[in-house]
Short mmCIF file of C-alpha atoms in Angstrom, two decimals:
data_model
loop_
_atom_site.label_atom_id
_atom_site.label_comp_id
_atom_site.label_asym_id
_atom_site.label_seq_id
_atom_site.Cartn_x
_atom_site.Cartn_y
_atom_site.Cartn_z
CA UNK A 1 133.44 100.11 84.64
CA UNK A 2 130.49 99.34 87.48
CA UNK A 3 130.15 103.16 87.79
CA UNK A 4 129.95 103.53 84.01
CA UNK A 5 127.25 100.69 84.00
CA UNK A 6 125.37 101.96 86.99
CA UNK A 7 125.28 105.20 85.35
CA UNK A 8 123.98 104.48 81.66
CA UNK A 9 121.29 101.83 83.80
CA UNK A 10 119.72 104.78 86.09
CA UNK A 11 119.96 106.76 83.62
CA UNK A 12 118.25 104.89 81.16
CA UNK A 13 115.32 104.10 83.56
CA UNK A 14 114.97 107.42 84.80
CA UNK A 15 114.65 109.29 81.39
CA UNK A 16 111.77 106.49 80.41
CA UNK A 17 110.03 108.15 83.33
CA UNK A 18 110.30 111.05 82.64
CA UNK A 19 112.37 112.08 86.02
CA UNK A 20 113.75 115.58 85.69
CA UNK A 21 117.73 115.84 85.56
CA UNK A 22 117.90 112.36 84.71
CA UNK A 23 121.62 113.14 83.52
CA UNK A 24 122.65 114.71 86.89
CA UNK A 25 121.18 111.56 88.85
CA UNK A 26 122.93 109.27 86.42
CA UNK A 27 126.18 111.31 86.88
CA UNK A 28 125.93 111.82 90.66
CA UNK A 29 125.01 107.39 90.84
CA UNK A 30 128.19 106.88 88.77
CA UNK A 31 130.47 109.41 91.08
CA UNK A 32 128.86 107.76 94.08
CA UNK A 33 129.71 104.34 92.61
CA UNK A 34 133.09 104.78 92.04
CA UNK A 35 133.99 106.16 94.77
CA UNK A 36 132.19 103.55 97.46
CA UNK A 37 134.07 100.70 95.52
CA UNK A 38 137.34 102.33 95.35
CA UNK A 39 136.99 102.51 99.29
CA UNK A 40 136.49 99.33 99.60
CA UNK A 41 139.44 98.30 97.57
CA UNK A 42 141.47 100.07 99.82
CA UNK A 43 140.46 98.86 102.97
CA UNK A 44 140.41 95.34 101.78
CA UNK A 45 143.67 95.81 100.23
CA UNK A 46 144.89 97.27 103.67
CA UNK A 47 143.33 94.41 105.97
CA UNK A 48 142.72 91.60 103.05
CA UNK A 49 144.29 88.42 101.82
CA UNK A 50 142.49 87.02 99.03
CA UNK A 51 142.74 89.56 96.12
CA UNK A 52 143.62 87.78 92.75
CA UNK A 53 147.34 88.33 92.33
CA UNK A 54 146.61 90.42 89.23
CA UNK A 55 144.38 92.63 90.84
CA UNK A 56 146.89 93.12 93.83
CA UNK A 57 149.44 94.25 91.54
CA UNK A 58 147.61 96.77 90.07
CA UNK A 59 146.29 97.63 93.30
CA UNK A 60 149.90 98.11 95.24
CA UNK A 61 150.92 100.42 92.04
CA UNK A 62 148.23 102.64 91.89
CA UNK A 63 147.31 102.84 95.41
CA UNK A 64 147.91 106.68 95.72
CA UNK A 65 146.28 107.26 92.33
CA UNK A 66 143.46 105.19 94.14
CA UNK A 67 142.93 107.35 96.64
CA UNK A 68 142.93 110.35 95.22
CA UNK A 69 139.97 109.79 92.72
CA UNK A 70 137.90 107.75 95.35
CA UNK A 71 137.89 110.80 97.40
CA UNK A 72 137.73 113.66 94.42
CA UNK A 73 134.50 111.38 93.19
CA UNK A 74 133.15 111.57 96.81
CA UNK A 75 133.22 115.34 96.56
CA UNK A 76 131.37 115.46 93.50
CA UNK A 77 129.12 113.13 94.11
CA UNK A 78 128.26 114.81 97.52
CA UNK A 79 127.93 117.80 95.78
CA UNK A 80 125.74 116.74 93.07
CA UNK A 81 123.69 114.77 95.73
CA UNK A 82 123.21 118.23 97.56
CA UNK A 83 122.03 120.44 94.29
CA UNK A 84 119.28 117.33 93.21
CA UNK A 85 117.68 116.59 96.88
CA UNK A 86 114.36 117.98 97.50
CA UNK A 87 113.48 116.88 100.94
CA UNK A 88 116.55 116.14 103.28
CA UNK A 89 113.92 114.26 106.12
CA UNK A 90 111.71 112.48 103.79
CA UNK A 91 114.42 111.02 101.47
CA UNK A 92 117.85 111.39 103.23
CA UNK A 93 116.91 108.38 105.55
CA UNK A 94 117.27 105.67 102.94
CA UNK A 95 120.23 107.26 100.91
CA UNK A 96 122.44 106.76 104.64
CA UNK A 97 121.11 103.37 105.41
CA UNK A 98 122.40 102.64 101.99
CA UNK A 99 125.58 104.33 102.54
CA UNK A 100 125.91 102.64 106.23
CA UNK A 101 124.91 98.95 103.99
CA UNK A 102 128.21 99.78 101.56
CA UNK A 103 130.31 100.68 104.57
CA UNK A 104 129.78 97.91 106.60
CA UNK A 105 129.65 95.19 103.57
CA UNK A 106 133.09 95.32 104.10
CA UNK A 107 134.36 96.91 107.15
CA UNK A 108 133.15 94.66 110.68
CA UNK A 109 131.00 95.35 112.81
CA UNK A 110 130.77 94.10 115.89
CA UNK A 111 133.25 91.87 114.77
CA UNK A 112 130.86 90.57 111.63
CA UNK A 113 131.26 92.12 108.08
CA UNK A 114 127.55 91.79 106.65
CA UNK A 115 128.56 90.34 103.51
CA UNK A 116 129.40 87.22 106.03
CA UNK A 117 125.80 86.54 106.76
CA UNK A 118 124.97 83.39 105.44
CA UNK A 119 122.63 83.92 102.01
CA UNK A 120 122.42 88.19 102.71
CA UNK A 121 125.17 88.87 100.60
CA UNK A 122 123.31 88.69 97.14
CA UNK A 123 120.03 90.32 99.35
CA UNK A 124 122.54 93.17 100.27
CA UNK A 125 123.55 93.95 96.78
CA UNK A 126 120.23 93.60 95.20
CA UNK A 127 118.49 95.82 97.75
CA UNK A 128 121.24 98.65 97.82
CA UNK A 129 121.58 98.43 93.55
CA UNK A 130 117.58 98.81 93.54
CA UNK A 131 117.23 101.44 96.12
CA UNK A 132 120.24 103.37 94.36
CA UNK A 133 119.95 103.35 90.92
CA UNK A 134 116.08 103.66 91.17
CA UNK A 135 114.29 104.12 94.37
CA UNK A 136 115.92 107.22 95.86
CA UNK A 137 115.72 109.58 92.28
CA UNK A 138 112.09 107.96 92.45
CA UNK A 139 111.23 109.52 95.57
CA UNK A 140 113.19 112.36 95.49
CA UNK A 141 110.83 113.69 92.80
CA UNK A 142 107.95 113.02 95.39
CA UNK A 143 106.75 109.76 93.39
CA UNK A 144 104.62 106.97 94.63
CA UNK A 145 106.93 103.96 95.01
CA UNK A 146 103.77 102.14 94.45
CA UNK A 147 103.68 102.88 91.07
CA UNK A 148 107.20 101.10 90.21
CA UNK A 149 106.84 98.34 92.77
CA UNK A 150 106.69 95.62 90.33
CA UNK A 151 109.66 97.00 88.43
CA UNK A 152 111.56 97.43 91.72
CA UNK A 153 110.87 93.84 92.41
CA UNK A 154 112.01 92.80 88.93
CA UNK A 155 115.45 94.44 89.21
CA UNK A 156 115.75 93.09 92.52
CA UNK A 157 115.94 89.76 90.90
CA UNK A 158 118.09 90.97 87.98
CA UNK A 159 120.69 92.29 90.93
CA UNK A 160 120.47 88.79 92.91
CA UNK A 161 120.94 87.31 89.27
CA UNK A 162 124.09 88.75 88.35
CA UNK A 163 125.61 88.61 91.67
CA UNK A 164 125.76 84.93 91.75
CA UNK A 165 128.06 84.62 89.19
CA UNK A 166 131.20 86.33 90.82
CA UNK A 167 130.18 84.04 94.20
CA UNK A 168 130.99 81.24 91.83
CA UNK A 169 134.03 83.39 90.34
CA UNK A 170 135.20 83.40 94.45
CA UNK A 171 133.96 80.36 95.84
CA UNK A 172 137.85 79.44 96.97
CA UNK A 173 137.92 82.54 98.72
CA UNK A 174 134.90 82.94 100.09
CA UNK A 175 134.86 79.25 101.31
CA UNK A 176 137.34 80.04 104.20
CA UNK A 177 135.07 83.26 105.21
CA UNK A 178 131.40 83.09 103.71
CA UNK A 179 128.34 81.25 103.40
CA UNK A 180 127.30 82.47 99.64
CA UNK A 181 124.56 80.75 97.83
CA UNK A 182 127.20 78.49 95.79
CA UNK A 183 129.25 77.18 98.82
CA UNK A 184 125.49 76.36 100.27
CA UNK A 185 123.58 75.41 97.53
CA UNK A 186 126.49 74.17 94.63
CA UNK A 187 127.02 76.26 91.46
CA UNK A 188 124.70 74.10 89.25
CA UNK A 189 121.55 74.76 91.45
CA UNK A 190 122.85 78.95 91.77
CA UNK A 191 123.28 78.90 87.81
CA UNK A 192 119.28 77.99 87.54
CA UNK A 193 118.63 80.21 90.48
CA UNK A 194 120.05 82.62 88.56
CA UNK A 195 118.85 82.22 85.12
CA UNK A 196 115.31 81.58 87.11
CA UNK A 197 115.55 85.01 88.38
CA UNK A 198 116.81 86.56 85.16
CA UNK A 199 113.89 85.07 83.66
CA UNK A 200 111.20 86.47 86.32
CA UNK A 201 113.35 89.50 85.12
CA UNK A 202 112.32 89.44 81.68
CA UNK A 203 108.84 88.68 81.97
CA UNK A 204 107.81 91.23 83.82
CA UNK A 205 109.12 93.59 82.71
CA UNK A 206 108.00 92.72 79.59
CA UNK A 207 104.78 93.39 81.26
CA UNK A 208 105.12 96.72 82.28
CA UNK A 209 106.41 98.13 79.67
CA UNK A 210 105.29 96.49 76.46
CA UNK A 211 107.37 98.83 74.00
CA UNK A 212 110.80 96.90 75.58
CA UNK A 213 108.72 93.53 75.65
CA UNK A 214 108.76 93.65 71.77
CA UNK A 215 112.54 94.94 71.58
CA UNK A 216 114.62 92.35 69.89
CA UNK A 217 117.66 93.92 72.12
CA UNK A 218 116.60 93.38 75.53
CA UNK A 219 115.35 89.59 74.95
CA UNK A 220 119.05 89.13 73.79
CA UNK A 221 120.29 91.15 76.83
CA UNK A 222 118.42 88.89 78.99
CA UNK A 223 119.63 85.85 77.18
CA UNK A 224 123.08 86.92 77.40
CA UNK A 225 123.39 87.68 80.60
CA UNK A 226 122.04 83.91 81.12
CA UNK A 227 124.41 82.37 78.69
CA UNK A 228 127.33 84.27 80.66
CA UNK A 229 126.00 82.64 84.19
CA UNK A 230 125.87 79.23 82.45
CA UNK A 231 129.10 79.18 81.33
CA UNK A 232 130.75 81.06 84.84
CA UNK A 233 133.52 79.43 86.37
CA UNK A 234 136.52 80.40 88.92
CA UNK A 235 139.06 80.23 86.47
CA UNK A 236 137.34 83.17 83.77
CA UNK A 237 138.93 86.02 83.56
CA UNK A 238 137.98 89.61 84.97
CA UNK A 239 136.70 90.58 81.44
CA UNK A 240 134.11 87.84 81.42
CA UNK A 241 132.82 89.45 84.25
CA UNK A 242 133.06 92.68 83.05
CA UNK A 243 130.71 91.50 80.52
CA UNK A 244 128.07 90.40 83.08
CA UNK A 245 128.35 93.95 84.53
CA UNK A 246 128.41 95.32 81.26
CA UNK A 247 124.36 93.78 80.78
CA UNK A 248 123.70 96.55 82.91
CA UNK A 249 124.39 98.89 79.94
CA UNK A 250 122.39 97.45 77.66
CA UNK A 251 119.48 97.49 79.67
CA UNK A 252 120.23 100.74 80.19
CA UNK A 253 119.92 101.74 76.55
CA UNK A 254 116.83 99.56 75.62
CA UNK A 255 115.37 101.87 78.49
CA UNK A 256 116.71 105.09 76.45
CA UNK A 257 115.11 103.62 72.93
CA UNK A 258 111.95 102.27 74.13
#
């Protein structure tokens, strides 16, 4: 479901520039997607403790299944990344830090996994989601990053948004291993940080592009996701949060139909 969501996002954003083989970079995000998190899974599931009981189930009975389409998805995703690069030393550099980011958000090193670092962990996601989605297919195509800067900075808050909901979903968890914004701060003061940021969101993007500024769709989106972080809680259930991923979507299509 995150790959799907990642997918119709980049997608969305890169056909509203214009980017050539906006479908392929969607496609190769989504392969890339599904296959880092399935990884992770697996090594958490191998070295773990704290998966919801439901999800360990499902886990333990389709861990070969698991493995299989992480690494198939890796292949294509690879292979897609391959056919779409343009300039291996200008642009591979930030595609492997964000690789090395994924890697080592879950697997230690040093003895230190980096989601551990007190307050990174939503800085982490934010950064690698931004760069991802819509930094490297920016630059690829020999853009100015300049020219999106403000947009980059505005989905850096919606990715630091969203991300403090599922801190609250774990705080239990996370409590006997992390220093999340929730376990520091409480989950009132993250809810407005969140909304806060999904409202910085809004506006300026808004700003940029004033065709989605008058969509009736992506207000709602925005509201939405808001009205989902206000009413988060540890005890919702994994399609509630589905739904916060599944903002991502919309966005994606107010980007297609603006």
């Amino acid at each position: 479901w995150i790959s799907f969501t990642a997918g119709i996002l980049s997608g969305g954003w890169l056909f509203n520039h214009g980017i050539p083989n906006w479908f392929l970079y969607a496609l190769a995000i989504s392969c890339a997607t599904f296959s880092v998190y399935n990884f992770q899974r697996i090594y958490k599931f191998k070295k773990d403790h704290f998966f919801q009981l439901e999800t360990f189930n499902w886990l333990r009975v389709h861990f070969r299944l698991i493995k299989i389409s992480a690494l198939i998805f890796a292949i294509l995703a690879l292979v897609l990344s391959v056919y779409l690069v343009k300039d291996v030393f200008a642009n591979a550099w930030l595609f492997i830090l964000s690789v090395l980011v994924s890697i080592f958000y879950v697997v230690p090193i040093f003895g230190i996994r980096l989601r551990e670092i007190p307050v990174v962990k939503s800085a982490l996601i934010a950064v690698v989601w931004t760069s991802v989605l819509l930094l490297i297919p920016w630059l690829n195509e020999g853009k100015d990053p300049m020219i999106v800067q403000d947009e980059l900075t505005a989905f850096c808050c919606f990715f630091i948004a969203i991300s403090i909901p599922f801190d609250i979903r774990d705080l239990e968890q996370d409590r006997l291993q992390h220093k999340t914004l929730p376990l520091l701060f409480g989950t009132t003061i993250s809810k407005m940080l969140s909304i806060l940021l999904l409202g910085v969101f809004y506006l300026i993007i808004a700003n940029i592009n004033q065709e989605m500024g008058k969509t009736l769709l992506f207000a709602c989106v925005t509201v939405i996701t808001a009205l989902l972080t206000l009413f988060t809680n540890s005890t919702r259930s994994i399609y509630f949060f589905a739904a916060i991923d599944g903002t991502m979507v919309l966005i994606g299509l107010v980007y297609f139909y603006s």
